[in-house]
XYZ file of C-alpha atoms in Angstrom:
110
model
C 0.000 0.000 0.000
C 1.549 3.307 -1.147
C 0.026 5.423 1.659
C 1.585 3.242 4.361
C 5.037 3.610 2.782
C 4.888 7.426 3.020
C 6.273 9.349 5.979
C 3.571 11.268 7.854
C 4.635 14.681 9.236
C 2.733 17.427 11.003
C 3.880 20.926 9.998
C 3.290 23.957 12.187
C 3.706 26.903 9.820
C 4.372 30.352 11.305
C 4.390 33.234 8.831
C 4.715 35.957 11.466
C 1.023 36.815 11.224
C -0.337 33.518 12.513
C 0.183 29.808 12.776
C -1.465 27.095 10.737
C -1.089 23.355 11.044
C -1.063 20.933 8.137
C -0.380 17.237 7.785
C 1.757 16.014 4.906
C 2.813 12.649 3.522
C 6.182 12.440 1.784
C 8.327 9.605 0.442
C 10.805 8.511 3.126
C 13.710 9.198 0.753
C 12.734 12.869 0.355
C 14.915 15.683 1.634
C 13.867 18.613 3.831
C 13.879 20.886 0.745
C 10.909 18.889 -0.603
C 8.755 20.344 2.183
C 9.026 23.789 0.542
C 6.697 22.602 -2.209
C 3.569 24.733 -2.451
C 1.583 21.486 -2.337
C 2.794 20.894 1.230
C 2.900 24.420 2.640
C -0.076 25.828 0.756
C 1.737 29.130 0.145
C 4.218 30.516 -2.351
C 7.627 30.694 -0.682
C 9.583 32.172 -3.602
C 9.934 35.522 -1.791
C 10.538 34.092 1.697
C 13.219 32.377 3.699
C 11.917 29.044 4.964
C 13.338 27.417 8.077
C 12.381 23.950 9.346
C 12.991 23.132 13.004
C 12.668 19.722 14.673
C 13.141 19.456 18.440
C 14.930 22.806 18.551
C 17.366 21.986 15.748
C 17.475 23.741 12.400
C 17.169 21.152 9.625
C 19.400 21.555 6.594
C 17.715 21.420 3.203
C 19.705 18.375 2.120
C 18.914 16.329 5.244
C 16.854 13.182 4.746
C 13.343 13.242 6.164
C 13.758 9.537 6.970
C 15.685 10.576 10.109
C 12.433 11.943 11.553
C 9.978 9.629 13.285
C 6.656 8.982 11.580
C 4.112 11.530 12.884
C 6.816 14.043 13.906
C 5.873 17.687 14.392
C 8.129 20.038 12.421
C 7.999 23.796 12.903
C 8.243 25.892 9.780
C 9.075 29.594 9.921
C 8.402 31.772 6.883
C 10.411 34.976 6.927
C 10.766 37.789 4.402
C 13.966 37.595 2.405
C 16.608 39.870 3.933
C 17.365 43.200 2.349
C 20.928 43.326 1.114
C 22.465 45.432 3.855
C 25.769 44.632 5.510
C 24.767 46.563 8.636
C 21.349 44.864 8.950
C 20.269 43.659 12.382
C 19.731 39.913 12.897
C 16.173 38.713 12.286
C 14.214 39.155 15.573
C 12.150 35.999 14.947
C 15.307 33.929 14.595
C 16.789 35.525 17.739
C 13.613 34.738 19.692
C 13.675 31.157 18.431
C 17.310 30.781 19.523
C 16.493 32.045 23.015
C 13.497 29.696 23.305
C 15.518 26.755 21.995
C 18.128 27.402 24.686
C 21.028 27.687 22.313
C 24.042 27.442 24.613
C 26.247 29.881 22.749
C 26.094 33.514 21.790
C 23.661 34.312 19.036
C 24.263 35.647 16.516
C 27.736 34.100 16.236
C 30.509 36.611 16.714
């Protein structure tokens, strides 16, 4: 059965204006980048930075989803693309996430 061979994930998508929850089914061999598909997120992410977090750890786009347990909850943060500015301040949403995640080192890195 094809449905039973798919990995079931619960996405909590935060776009800064609100949070929505969706359930997705992906092939176990898929990478994190596959979650950016409009079919999964339900929104166009071409003009946003997308971050996926599992248990307080930022997932790299090339990481295999098979490392996640079936039914895992993955947080997804949609952020506006940064303006090209060398003096720009770090993203406040990312700073807040780092504080909540209890990152044990200075953030942003020095």
